[in-house]
Amino acid sequence: QVQLVESGGGLVQPGGSLRLSCVFSGSRLEYYAIGWFRQAPGKEREGVSCRSQSDGATYYADSVKGRFTISRDDAKKTVYLQMNNLKPEDTAVYYCAALYLVGVVEDFTTVQRLCVPKTYGYWGQGTQVTVSS
């Protein structure tokens, strides 16, 4: 079955960087859109960034545009989230997730619309990111 395991979280000072990794197993990653979500204490889980197949479209939440970069290496079955210029507001548990897709989604609007927790059926266990002095 499909499984995802995140790693790379930790404590970082404001302005610092982290790279999260997510190892995918159980199927071919090429069949899935991938996303990164986060949940801060007392808040709803929200979409940070979602990407369809490797030649498809990518969405970033306004709060992370220009700072975060999502990428995927289908051969290695690994998903990444590069986080730069981190802010205290980025503190949260970060989850990677996967969504099975039929065909390549190239439309940005569609990827944006789908980048919500209820859309994604497979989830990692989460990794804590804390941004603090």
MMTF fields as JSON, N, C-alpha, C and O atoms, coordinates in Angstrom:
{
  "mmtfVersion": "1.0.0",
  "mmtfProducer": "UNKNOWN",
  "numBonds": 531,
  "numAtoms": 532,
  "numGroups": 133,
  "numChains": 1,
  "numModels": 1,
  "chainsPerModel": [1],
  "groupsPerChain": [133],
  "chainIdList": ["A"],
  "bondAtomList": [4, 2, 8, 6, 12, 10, 16, 14, 20, 18, 24, 22, 28, 26, 32, 30, 36, 34, 40, 38, 44, 42, 48, 46, 52, 50, 56, 54, 60, 58, 64, 62, 68, 66, 72, 70, 76, 74, 80, 78, 84, 82, 88, 86, 92, 90, 96, 94, 100, 98, 104, 102, 108, 106, 112, 110, 116, 114, 120, 118, 124, 122, 128, 126, 132, 130, 136, 134, 140, 138, 144, 142, 148, 146, 152, 150, 156, 154, 160, 158, 164, 162, 168, 166, 172, 170, 176, 174, 180, 178, 184, 182, 188, 186, 192, 190, 196, 194, 200, 198, 204, 202, 208, 206, 212, 210, 216, 214, 220, 218, 224, 222, 228, 226, 232, 230, 236, 234, 240, 238, 244, 242, 248, 246, 252, 250, 256, 254, 260, 258, 264, 262, 268, 266, 272, 270, 276, 274, 280, 278, 284, 282, 288, 286, 292, 290, 296, 294, 300, 298, 304, 302, 308, 306, 312, 310, 316, 314, 320, 318, 324, 322, 328, 326, 332, 330, 336, 334, 340, 338, 344, 342, 348, 346, 352, 350, 356, 354, 360, 358, 364, 362, 368, 366, 372, 370, 376, 374, 380, 378, 384, 382, 388, 386, 392, 390, 396, 394, 400, 398, 404, 402, 408, 406, 412, 410, 416, 414, 420, 418, 424, 422, 428, 426, 432, 430, 436, 434, 440, 438, 444, 442, 448, 446, 452, 450, 456, 454, 460, 458, 464, 462, 468, 466, 472, 470, 476, 474, 480, 478, 484, 482, 488, 486, 492, 490, 496, 494, 500, 498, 504, 502, 508, 506, 512, 510, 516, 514, 520, 518, 524, 522, 528, 526],
  "bondOrderList": [1, 1, 1, 1, 1, 1, 1, 1, 1, 1, 1, 1, 1, 1, 1, 1, 1, 1, 1, 1, 1, 1, 1, 1, 1, 1, 1, 1, 1, 1, 1, 1, 1, 1, 1, 1, 1, 1, 1, 1, 1, 1, 1, 1, 1, 1, 1, 1, 1, 1, 1, 1, 1, 1, 1, 1, 1, 1, 1, 1, 1, 1, 1, 1, 1, 1, 1, 1, 1, 1, 1, 1, 1, 1, 1, 1, 1, 1, 1, 1, 1, 1, 1, 1, 1, 1, 1, 1, 1, 1, 1, 1, 1, 1, 1, 1, 1, 1, 1, 1, 1, 1, 1, 1, 1, 1, 1, 1, 1, 1, 1, 1, 1, 1, 1, 1, 1, 1, 1, 1, 1, 1, 1, 1, 1, 1, 1, 1, 1, 1, 1, 1],
  "groupList": [{"groupName": "GLN", "atomNameList": ["N", "CA", "C", "O"], "elementList": ["N", "C", "C", "O"], "formalChargeList": [0, 0, 0, 0], "bondAtomList": [1, 0, 2, 1, 3, 2], "bondOrderList": [1, 1, 2], "singleLetterCode": "Q", "chemCompType": "L-PEPTIDE LINKING"}, {"groupName": "VAL", "atomNameList": ["N", "CA", "C", "O"], "elementList": ["N", "C", "C", "O"], "formalChargeList": [0, 0, 0, 0], "bondAtomList": [1, 0, 2, 1, 3, 2], "bondOrderList": [1, 1, 2], "singleLetterCode": "V", "chemCompType": "L-PEPTIDE LINKING"}, {"groupName": "LEU", "atomNameList": ["N", "CA", "C", "O"], "elementList": ["N", "C", "C", "O"], "formalChargeList": [0, 0, 0, 0], "bondAtomList": [1, 0, 2, 1, 3, 2], "bondOrderList": [1, 1, 2], "singleLetterCode": "L", "chemCompType": "L-PEPTIDE LINKING"}, {"groupName": "GLU", "atomNameList": ["N", "CA", "C", "O"], "elementList": ["N", "C", "C", "O"], "formalChargeList": [0, 0, 0, 0], "bondAtomList": [1, 0, 2, 1, 3, 2], "bondOrderList": [1, 1, 2], "singleLetterCode": "E", "chemCompType": "L-PEPTIDE LINKING"}, {"groupName": "SER", "atomNameList": ["N", "CA", "C", "O"], "elementList": ["N", "C", "C", "O"], "formalChargeList": [0, 0, 0, 0], "bondAtomList": [1, 0, 2, 1, 3, 2], "bondOrderList": [1, 1, 2], "singleLetterCode": "S", "chemCompType": "L-PEPTIDE LINKING"}, {"groupName": "GLY", "atomNameList": ["N", "CA", "C", "O"], "elementList": ["N", "C", "C", "O"], "formalChargeList": [0, 0, 0, 0], "bondAtomList": [1, 0, 2, 1, 3, 2], "bondOrderList": [1, 1, 2], "singleLetterCode": "G", "chemCompType": "PEPTIDE LINKING"}, {"groupName": "PRO", "atomNameList": ["N", "CA", "C", "O"], "elementList": ["N", "C", "C", "O"], "formalChargeList": [0, 0, 0, 0], "bondAtomList": [1, 0, 2, 1, 3, 2], "bondOrderList": [1, 1, 2], "singleLetterCode": "P", "chemCompType": "L-PEPTIDE LINKING"}, {"groupName": "ARG", "atomNameList": ["N", "CA", "C", "O"], "elementList": ["N", "C", "C", "O"], "formalChargeList": [0, 0, 0, 0], "bondAtomList": [1, 0, 2, 1, 3, 2], "bondOrderList": [1, 1, 2], "singleLetterCode": "R", "chemCompType": "L-PEPTIDE LINKING"}, {"groupName": "CYS", "atomNameList": ["N", "CA", "C", "O"], "elementList": ["N", "C", "C", "O"], "formalChargeList": [0, 0, 0, 0], "bondAtomList": [1, 0, 2, 1, 3, 2], "bondOrderList": [1, 1, 2], "singleLetterCode": "C", "chemCompType": "L-PEPTIDE LINKING"}, {"groupName": "PHE", "atomNameList": ["N", "CA", "C", "O"], "elementList": ["N", "C", "C", "O"], "formalChargeList": [0, 0, 0, 0], "bondAtomList": [1, 0, 2, 1, 3, 2], "bondOrderList": [1, 1, 2], "singleLetterCode": "F", "chemCompType": "L-PEPTIDE LINKING"}, {"groupName": "TYR", "atomNameList": ["N", "CA", "C", "O"], "elementList": ["N", "C", "C", "O"], "formalChargeList": [0, 0, 0, 0], "bondAtomList": [1, 0, 2, 1, 3, 2], "bondOrderList": [1, 1, 2], "singleLetterCode": "Y", "chemCompType": "L-PEPTIDE LINKING"}, {"groupName": "ALA", "atomNameList": ["N", "CA", "C", "O"], "elementList": ["N", "C", "C", "O"], "formalChargeList": [0, 0, 0, 0], "bondAtomList": [1, 0, 2, 1, 3, 2], "bondOrderList": [1, 1, 2], "singleLetterCode": "A", "chemCompType": "L-PEPTIDE LINKING"}, {"groupName": "ILE", "atomNameList": ["N", "CA", "C", "O"], "elementList": ["N", "C", "C", "O"], "formalChargeList": [0, 0, 0, 0], "bondAtomList": [1, 0, 2, 1, 3, 2], "bondOrderList": [1, 1, 2], "singleLetterCode": "I", "chemCompType": "L-PEPTIDE LINKING"}, {"groupName": "TRP", "atomNameList": ["N", "CA", "C", "O"], "elementList": ["N", "C", "C", "O"], "formalChargeList": [0, 0, 0, 0], "bondAtomList": [1, 0, 2, 1, 3, 2], "bondOrderList": [1, 1, 2], "singleLetterCode": "W", "chemCompType": "L-PEPTIDE LINKING"}, {"groupName": "LYS", "atomNameList": ["N", "CA", "C", "O"], "elementList": ["N", "C", "C", "O"], "formalChargeList": [0, 0, 0, 0], "bondAtomList": [1, 0, 2, 1, 3, 2], "bondOrderList": [1, 1, 2], "singleLetterCode": "K", "chemCompType": "L-PEPTIDE LINKING"}, {"groupName": "ASP", "atomNameList": ["N", "CA", "C", "O"], "elementList": ["N", "C", "C", "O"], "formalChargeList": [0, 0, 0, 0], "bondAtomList": [1, 0, 2, 1, 3, 2], "bondOrderList": [1, 1, 2], "singleLetterCode": "D", "chemCompType": "L-PEPTIDE LINKING"}, {"groupName": "THR", "atomNameList": ["N", "CA", "C", "O"], "elementList": ["N", "C", "C", "O"], "formalChargeList": [0, 0, 0, 0], "bondAtomList": [1, 0, 2, 1, 3, 2], "bondOrderList": [1, 1, 2], "singleLetterCode": "T", "chemCompType": "L-PEPTIDE LINKING"}, {"groupName": "MET", "atomNameList": ["N", "CA", "C", "O"], "elementList": ["N", "C", "C", "O"], "formalChargeList": [0, 0, 0, 0], "bondAtomList": [1, 0, 2, 1, 3, 2], "bondOrderList": [1, 1, 2], "singleLetterCode": "M", "chemCompType": "L-PEPTIDE LINKING"}, {"groupName": "ASN", "atomNameList": ["N", "CA", "C", "O"], "elementList": ["N", "C", "C", "O"], "formalChargeList": [0, 0, 0, 0], "bondAtomList": [1, 0, 2, 1, 3, 2], "bondOrderList": [1, 1, 2], "singleLetterCode": "N", "chemCompType": "L-PEPTIDE LINKING"}],
  "groupTypeList": [0, 1, 0, 2, 1, 3, 4, 5, 5, 5, 2, 1, 0, 6, 5, 5, 4, 2, 7, 2, 4, 8, 1, 9, 4, 5, 4, 7, 2, 3, 10, 10, 11, 12, 5, 13, 9, 7, 0, 11, 6, 5, 14, 3, 7, 3, 5, 1, 4, 8, 7, 4, 0, 4, 15, 5, 11, 16, 10, 10, 11, 15, 4, 1, 14, 5, 7, 9, 16, 12, 4, 7, 15, 15, 11, 14, 14, 16, 1, 10, 2, 0, 17, 18, 18, 2, 14, 6, 3, 15, 16, 11, 1, 10, 10, 8, 11, 11, 2, 10, 2, 1, 5, 1, 1, 3, 15, 9, 16, 16, 1, 0, 7, 2, 8, 1, 6, 14, 16, 10, 5, 10, 13, 5, 0, 5, 16, 0, 1, 16, 1, 4, 4],
  "groupIdList": [1, 2, 3, 4, 5, 6, 7, 8, 9, 10, 11, 12, 13, 14, 15, 16, 17, 18, 19, 20, 21, 22, 23, 24, 25, 26, 27, 28, 29, 30, 31, 32, 33, 34, 35, 36, 37, 38, 39, 40, 41, 42, 43, 44, 45, 46, 47, 48, 49, 50, 51, 52, 53, 54, 55, 56, 57, 58, 59, 60, 61, 62, 63, 64, 65, 66, 67, 68, 69, 70, 71, 72, 73, 74, 75, 76, 77, 78, 79, 80, 81, 82, 83, 84, 85, 86, 87, 88, 89, 90, 91, 92, 93, 94, 95, 96, 97, 98, 99, 100, 101, 102, 103, 104, 105, 106, 107, 108, 109, 110, 111, 112, 113, 114, 115, 116, 117, 118, 119, 120, 121, 122, 123, 124, 125, 126, 127, 128, 129, 130, 131, 132, 133],
  "secStructList": [7, 7, 3, 3, 3, 3, 3, 7, 7, 3, 3, 3, 7, 6, 6, 7, 7, 3, 3, 3, 3, 3, 3, 3, 3, 1, 1, 7, 4, 4, 4, 3, 3, 3, 3, 3, 3, 3, 3, 7, 6, 6, 1, 7, 7, 3, 3, 3, 3, 3, 3, 7, 1, 6, 6, 1, 7, 3, 3, 3, 7, 6, 6, 6, 6, 6, 6, 3, 3, 3, 3, 3, 3, 6, 6, 6, 6, 3, 3, 3, 3, 3, 3, 7, 1, 7, 7, 4, 4, 4, 7, 3, 3, 3, 3, 3, 3, 3, 3, 3, 7, 1, 1, 7, 7, 7, 7, 2, 2, 2, 2, 2, 2, 2, 7, 1, 4, 4, 4, 7, 7, 3, 3, 7, 7, 7, 3, 3, 3, 3, 3, 7, 7],
  "xCoordList": [0.829, 0.0, 0.879, 2.062, 0.276, 1.014, 1.364, 0.522, 2.622, 3.092, 3.992, 4.694, 3.961, 4.813, 5.436, 4.763, 6.716, 7.433, 8.227, 9.116, 7.903, 8.589, 9.806, 9.898, 10.735, 11.887, 12.449, 12.08, 13.334, 14.016, 13.566, 14.157, 12.538, 12.084, 13.046, 13.986, 12.798, 13.648, 13.46, 12.508, 14.379, 14.363, 15.309, 16.463, 14.817, 15.627, 15.294, 14.163, 16.27, 16.057, 15.362, 15.477, 14.646, 14.041, 15.086, 16.205, 14.706, 15.616, 16.399, 17.061, 16.335, 17.058, 16.332, 15.266, 16.922, 16.391, 16.334, 17.117, 15.4, 15.284, 14.819, 14.131, 15.199, 14.667, 13.999, 14.638, 12.714, 11.963, 11.98, 11.956, 12.022, 11.989, 10.831, 10.422, 10.316, 9.222, 9.459, 9.479, 9.637, 9.862, 8.536, 7.784, 8.259, 7.02, 7.284, 8.314, 6.363, 6.506, 5.138, 4.114, 5.131, 3.903, 3.309, 2.413, 3.778, 3.286, 4.281, 5.331, 3.948, 4.783, 4.383, 3.215, 5.335, 5.049, 4.507, 3.796, 4.83, 4.367, 2.851, 2.317, 2.152, 0.691, 0.046, -1.174, 0.833, 0.289, 0.713, 1.853, -0.236, 0.109, 0.615, 0.238, 1.464, 1.989, 1.769, 1.662, 1.705, 1.492, 2.139, 2.395, 2.393, 2.84, 1.787, 1.329, 1.413, 0.427, 1.037, 2.02, 0.464, 0.949, -0.204, -1.265, 0.021, -0.982, -0.306, 0.493, -0.64, -0.152, -1.117, -2.286, -0.651, -1.533, -2.786, -2.705, -3.935, -5.192, -5.699, -6.706, -5.031, -5.431, -5.763, -5.383, -6.477, -6.816, -5.589, -4.685, -5.578, -4.533, -4.721, -5.835, -3.632, -3.717, -2.71, -1.665, -3.041, -2.139, -1.029, -1.286, 0.189, 1.359, 1.768, 1.968, 1.888, 2.279, 1.845, 1.966, 1.345, 0.945, 1.463, 1.527, 1.827, 2.348, 1.767, 1.722, 1.322, 0.811, 1.993, 3.103, 1.765, 2.856, 4.007, 3.847, 5.154, 6.381, 6.332, 7.026, 5.524, 5.372, 4.067, 3.595, 3.483, 2.234, 2.429, 3.424, 1.469, 1.436, 1.774, 1.718, 2.125, 2.528, 1.788, 1.599, 1.375, 0.68, 1.424, 1.917, 1.498, 2.036, 1.046, 0.444, 0.882, 0.098, 0.768, 1.993, -0.043, 0.508, 1.538, 2.506, 1.339, 2.208, 3.621, 4.535, 3.811, 5.128, 5.728, 6.852, 5.017, 5.534, 6.853, 6.996, 7.797, 9.11, 10.045, 11.234, 9.543, 10.368, 10.485, 11.536, 9.412, 9.383, 9.407, 8.91, 9.986, 10.013, 9.701, 10.364, 8.691, 8.359, 9.024, 9.109, 9.483, 10.073, 9.813, 9.468, 9.981, 9.774, 10.8, 11.169, 11.245, 12.161, 11.475, 11.566, 10.79, 9.983, 10.839, 10.416, 12.034, 12.915, 13.315, 13.399, 13.561, 13.923, 12.706, 12.835, 11.531, 10.284, 10.385, 10.024, 10.875, 11.081, 10.544, 10.703, 9.908, 9.358, 10.091, 10.453, 10.308, 11.048, 10.276, 9.479, 10.533, 10.073, 11.25, 11.643, 11.809, 12.882, 12.27, 11.494, 12.608, 12.034, 13.147, 14.065, 13.057, 14.048, 13.404, 12.187, 14.24, 13.764, 12.582, 11.535, 12.765, 11.676, 11.272, 12.093, 9.984, 9.396, 8.744, 8.389, 8.579, 7.895, 6.515, 6.073, 5.837, 4.521, 4.544, 3.497, 5.722, 5.848, 5.875, 5.837, 5.939, 5.978, 4.718, 3.603, 4.904, 3.776, 4.308, 5.508, 3.403, 3.713, 3.463, 2.388, 4.45, 4.355, 4.124, 4.79, 3.177, 2.802, 2.974, 2.627, 3.499, 3.437, 2.249, 1.836, 1.715, 0.531, 0.551, 1.254, -0.233, -0.287, -1.729, -2.603, -1.954, -3.275, -3.148, -2.399, -3.877, -3.861, -4.564, -5.653, -3.936, -4.488, -4.584, -3.729, -5.627, -5.775, -5.41, -6.145, -4.304, -3.842, -3.04, -3.05, -2.359, -1.535, -2.386, -3.11, -2.296, -2.991, -2.039, -1.05, -2.333, -1.483, -2.046, -1.345, -3.287, -3.966, -3.696, -3.966, -3.156, -2.827, -4.058, -4.003, -5.163, -6.379, -6.852, -7.299, -6.755, -7.158, -6.258, -6.744, -4.961, -4.029, -4.296, -4.261, -4.559, -4.87, -6.13, -6.162, -7.158, -8.431, -8.292, -8.938, -7.461, -7.284, -6.359, -6.291, -5.653, -4.663, -5.323, -5.048, -6.197, -6.866, -6.786, -6.752, -6.755, -6.541, -7.528, -7.136, -8.798, -9.805, -9.586, -10.082, -8.858, -8.623, -7.596, -7.677, -6.649, -5.525, -5.807, -6.219, -5.581, -5.945, -4.834, -5.105, -3.59, -2.457, -1.595, -1.269, -1.231, -0.546, 0.636, 0.632, 1.648, 2.745, 2.394, 1.3, 3.325, 3.078, 3.323, 2.92, 3.969, 4.246, 5.631, 6.184, 6.177, 7.453, 7.367, 6.865, 7.858, 7.726, 8.766, 9.955, 8.3, 9.174, 8.898, 7.765, 9.924, 9.793, 10.76, 11.967, 10.22, 11.023, 10.985, 9.951, 12.099, 12.146, 13.571, 14.526, 13.697, 14.998, 15.376, 16.45],
  "yCoordList": [-1.174, 0.0, 1.246, 1.195, 2.354, 3.607, 4.076, 4.097, 4.452, 5.006, 6.199, 6.244, 7.164, 8.334, 8.592, 8.503, 8.908, 9.16, 10.446, 10.545, 11.435, 12.726, 12.723, 11.945, 13.61, 13.838, 15.221, 15.842, 15.694, 16.951, 18.116, 19.194, 17.925, 18.994, 19.244, 18.48, 20.324, 20.662, 22.095, 22.761, 22.561, 23.932, 24.788, 24.42, 25.929, 26.833, 28.268, 28.569, 29.142, 30.549, 31.261, 30.831, 32.34, 33.113, 33.496, 33.886, 33.378, 33.642, 32.432, 32.477, 31.362, 30.157, 29.313, 29.683, 28.178, 27.29, 25.853, 25.438, 25.111, 23.68, 23.035, 23.658, 21.789, 21.015, 19.769, 18.935, 19.655, 18.481, 17.453, 17.798, 16.196, 15.112, 14.184, 14.064, 13.54, 12.597, 11.425, 11.583, 10.262, 9.053, 8.352, 8.077, 8.069, 7.458, 5.999, 5.668, 5.132, 3.719, 3.097, 3.67, 1.927, 1.18, 1.281, 0.51, 2.2, 2.371, 3.218, 3.591, 3.516, 4.394, 5.828, 6.19, 6.638, 8.024, 8.794, 9.785, 8.354, 9.032, 9.112, 9.981, 8.219, 8.195, 9.233, 9.395, 9.928, 10.75, 12.207, 12.529, 13.078, 14.436, 14.41, 13.533, 15.363, 15.411, 16.796, 17.791, 16.831, 18.1, 18.133, 17.101, 19.341, 19.588, 20.416, 21.436, 19.979, 20.648, 20.909, 20.272, 21.83, 22.095, 22.402, 22.861, 22.144, 22.41, 22.962, 22.284, 24.193, 24.826, 24.532, 24.232, 24.612, 24.343, 25.209, 26.429, 24.572, 25.287, 25.77, 26.477, 25.407, 25.858, 24.681, 23.54, 24.988, 23.984, 23.617, 24.43, 22.392, 21.985, 22.709, 22.795, 23.224, 24.012, 23.546, 22.986, 23.785, 23.453, 24.48, 25.683, 24.008, 24.859, 24.911, 25.984, 23.744, 23.645, 22.302, 21.281, 22.297, 21.065, 21.065, 22.1, 19.89, 19.737, 18.489, 17.429, 18.626, 17.478, 16.666, 16.777, 15.867, 15.09, 16.0, 17.213, 15.394, 16.16, 17.181, 18.196, 16.923, 17.874, 18.649, 19.205, 18.687, 19.39, 20.746, 21.428, 21.131, 22.46, 22.424, 21.379, 23.594, 23.738, 24.902, 25.948, 24.713, 25.748, 26.015, 25.093, 27.303, 27.707, 28.617, 29.493, 28.408, 29.341, 30.709, 30.809, 31.759, 33.114, 33.356, 34.087, 32.755, 32.993, 32.442, 32.83, 31.543, 30.929, 31.201, 30.777, 31.889, 32.171, 32.929, 33.883, 32.491, 33.114, 32.605, 32.923, 31.826, 31.302, 29.778, 29.228, 29.103, 27.646, 27.128, 27.781, 25.956, 25.306, 23.826, 23.123, 23.364, 21.948, 21.283, 21.874, 20.078, 19.344, 17.856, 17.402, 17.116, 15.68, 14.968, 15.439, 13.84, 12.976, 11.627, 10.804, 11.407, 10.199, 8.936, 7.887, 9.034, 7.878, 7.446, 6.252, 8.412, 8.125, 7.998, 7.667, 8.259, 8.227, 9.114, 8.712, 10.306, 11.238, 12.611, 13.071, 13.252, 14.59, 15.51, 15.102, 16.746, 17.691, 18.991, 19.377, 19.648, 21.012, 21.813, 21.665, 22.658, 23.542, 24.801, 25.482, 25.116, 26.248, 27.229, 26.908, 28.422, 29.466, 30.657, 30.835, 31.472, 32.667, 32.348, 32.99, 31.365, 30.915, 31.973, 32.745, 31.981, 32.928, 32.178, 31.009, 32.826, 32.156, 31.634, 30.61, 32.32, 31.893, 30.571, 29.956, 30.13, 28.851, 27.67, 26.519, 27.943, 26.874, 26.021, 26.533, 24.724, 23.814, 22.4, 22.188, 21.446, 20.099, 20.051, 20.42, 19.6, 19.535, 18.102, 17.174, 17.941, 16.633, 16.592, 17.548, 15.508, 15.28, 14.373, 13.578, 14.501, 13.755, 13.453, 14.105, 12.452, 12.03, 11.865, 11.483, 12.159, 12.077, 11.367, 11.802, 10.281, 9.571, 10.391, 10.919, 10.494, 11.259, 10.417, 9.574, 10.659, 10.069, 11.134, 12.106, 10.963, 11.952, 13.046, 13.169, 13.825, 14.912, 16.155, 16.563, 16.759, 18.003, 19.15, 19.338, 19.903, 21.007, 22.365, 23.372, 22.406, 23.659, 24.087, 23.344, 25.3, 25.812, 25.925, 25.598, 26.384, 26.558, 25.234, 25.185, 24.18, 22.866, 22.396, 21.893, 22.56, 22.168, 22.962, 22.406, 24.245, 25.081, 24.593, 24.473, 24.315, 23.879, 22.564, 22.356, 21.691, 20.378, 20.381, 19.386, 21.468, 21.517, 21.816, 22.83, 20.903, 20.966, 19.584, 18.587, 19.495, 18.194, 17.11, 15.953, 17.456, 16.438, 15.772, 14.671, 16.421, 15.881, 14.755, 13.835, 14.817, 13.889, 12.679, 12.81, 11.512, 10.286, 9.589, 8.731, 9.931, 9.275, 10.315, 11.354, 10.019, 10.993, 10.4, 9.231, 11.23, 10.871, 11.157, 11.635, 10.863, 11.013, 12.425, 12.762, 13.247, 14.615, 14.788, 13.872, 15.981, 16.333, 17.762, 18.652, 17.975, 19.266, 20.254, 19.945, 21.442, 22.556, 23.683, 24.15, 24.114, 25.199, 26.307, 26.088, 27.494, 28.661, 29.624, 30.229, 29.758, 30.562, 30.969, 30.282, 32.114, 32.564, 31.907, 32.176],
  "zCoordList": [0.0, 0.0, 0.0, 0.337, -0.383, -0.441, 0.958, 1.856, 1.126, 2.384, 2.107, 1.098, 3.016, 2.923, 4.286, 5.313, 4.29, 5.529, 5.386, 4.54, 6.219, 6.186, 7.096, 8.046, 6.779, 7.632, 7.327, 6.33, 8.18, 7.933, 8.786, 8.718, 9.582, 10.443, 11.588, 11.81, 12.308, 13.432, 13.854, 13.449, 14.675, 15.178, 14.354, 14.136, 13.9, 13.097, 13.479, 13.86, 13.377, 13.683, 12.528, 11.38, 12.817, 11.731, 10.683, 11.015, 9.434, 8.336, 7.877, 6.84, 8.627, 8.28, 7.259, 6.766, 6.947, 5.918, 6.409, 7.263, 5.858, 6.075, 4.784, 3.975, 4.603, 3.494, 4.045, 4.688, 3.785, 4.186, 3.068, 1.886, 3.453, 2.495, 2.821, 3.976, 1.811, 1.978, 1.047, -0.174, 1.622, 0.839, 0.591, 1.526, -0.659, -1.105, -1.44, -2.028, -1.07, -1.398, -1.622, -1.25, -2.229, -2.425, -3.813, -4.155, -4.609, -5.969, -6.74, -6.217, -7.968, -8.776, -8.497, -8.64, -8.105, -7.775, -8.975, -8.805, -10.164, -11.377, -11.463, -12.152, -10.775, -10.819, -9.908, -9.93, -9.118, -8.047, -8.124, -8.46, -7.802, -7.43, -5.992, -5.215, -5.639, -4.285, -3.699, -4.416, -2.377, -1.703, -0.337, 0.284, 0.11, 1.466, 2.181, 1.666, 3.35, 4.178, 5.545, 5.924, 6.274, 7.62, 8.555, 8.131, 9.823, 10.831, 12.082, 12.727, 12.405, 13.617, 14.756, 14.509, 16.001, 17.143, 17.113, 16.971, 17.248, 17.285, 15.945, 15.888, 14.866, 13.547, 12.635, 12.897, 11.568, 10.576, 9.749, 9.553, 9.276, 8.359, 7.03, 6.511, 6.488, 5.276, 4.241, 4.572, 3.001, 1.918, 1.803, 1.769, 1.745, 1.573, 0.11, -0.458, -0.482, -1.877, -2.424, -1.747, -3.633, -4.294, -5.719, -6.382, -6.164, -7.513, -8.131, -7.506, -9.37, -10.09, -10.618, -10.097, -11.628, -12.2, -12.61, -12.745, -12.802, -12.965, -14.092, -14.038, -15.106, -16.205, -16.108, -17.1, -14.914, -14.69, -14.048, -14.295, -13.221, -12.629, -11.142, -10.495, -10.623, -9.231, -8.592, -9.213, -7.359, -6.6, -5.298, -4.648, -4.924, -3.64, -2.936, -3.557, -1.649, -0.86, -0.878, -0.939, -0.825, -0.878, 0.219, 0.012, 1.366, 2.501, 2.312, 3.04, 1.345, 1.162, -0.208, -0.477, -1.069, -2.404, -2.325, -1.561, -3.117, -3.137, -2.069, -2.093, -1.133, -0.048, -0.075, 0.253, -0.464, -0.475, -1.908, -2.826, -2.084, -3.382, -3.215, -2.452, -3.931, -3.925, -5.127, -6.204, -4.939, -6.04, -5.853, -4.762, -6.923, -6.849, -7.712, -8.788, -7.224, -7.95, -8.046, -7.134, -9.156, -9.282, -9.306, -8.819, -9.869, -9.905, -8.502, -8.217, -7.627, -6.244, -5.338, -4.159, -5.887, -5.12, -3.883, -2.777, -4.096, -3.0, -3.377, -4.508, -2.411, -2.559, -1.597, -0.494, -2.012, -1.189, -1.027, -1.882, 0.085, 0.285, 0.811, 1.969, -0.035, 0.372, 0.954, 0.284, 2.188, 2.89, 3.227, 3.982, 2.664, 2.901, 3.59, 3.548, 4.225, 4.914, 5.818, 5.746, 6.653, 7.515, 8.527, 9.023, 8.814, 9.743, 10.902, 10.751, 12.056, 13.167, 12.78, 13.302, 11.882, 11.432, 10.676, 10.472, 10.262, 9.576, 10.536, 10.103, 11.825, 12.813, 12.73, 12.837, 12.539, 12.384, 12.214, 12.045, 12.262, 11.82, 10.318, 9.846, 9.583, 8.135, 7.686, 8.145, 6.789, 6.273, 4.764, 4.07, 4.261, 2.835, 2.544, 3.388, 1.355, 0.99, -0.501, -1.272, -0.894, -2.285, -2.733, -1.955, -3.997, -4.616, -5.95, -6.825, -6.103, -7.375, -8.442, -8.218, -9.596, -10.697, -11.958, -12.23, -12.71, -14.028, -15.044, -15.222, -15.697, -16.638, -15.961, -14.737, -16.747, -16.244, -16.06, -16.969, -14.876, -14.597, -14.887, -14.178, -15.913, -16.329, -15.949, -16.039, -15.53, -15.238, -13.801, -12.857, -13.647, -12.321, -11.431, -10.246, -11.999, -11.219, -10.629, -9.483, -11.398, -10.914, -9.774, -8.761, -9.941, -8.889, -7.608, -6.511, -7.751, -6.602, -5.905, -4.681, -6.679, -6.12, -5.37, -4.343, -5.875, -5.271, -4.064, -3.342, -3.83, -2.753, -1.405, -0.763, -1.006, 0.294, 0.926, 0.204, 2.253, 2.906, 2.501, 2.347, 2.324, 2.023, 0.679, 0.442, -0.193, -1.52, -1.504, -2.317, -0.605, -0.594, 0.283, 1.436, -0.276, 0.407, 1.152, 1.993, 0.871, 1.498, 2.188, 1.615, 3.428, 4.279, 5.01, 5.395, 5.196, 6.074, 7.517, 7.818, 8.407, 9.844, 10.346, 11.459, 9.553, 9.935, 10.535, 11.143, 10.35, 10.944, 11.466, 10.78, 12.677, 13.338, 12.824, 12.752, 12.47, 12.117, 13.1, 13.215, 13.803, 14.764, 14.391, 14.292, 14.187, 13.823, 15.001, 15.286, 15.671, 16.886, 17.187, 16.823, 17.866, 18.332, 19.644, 20.183]
}
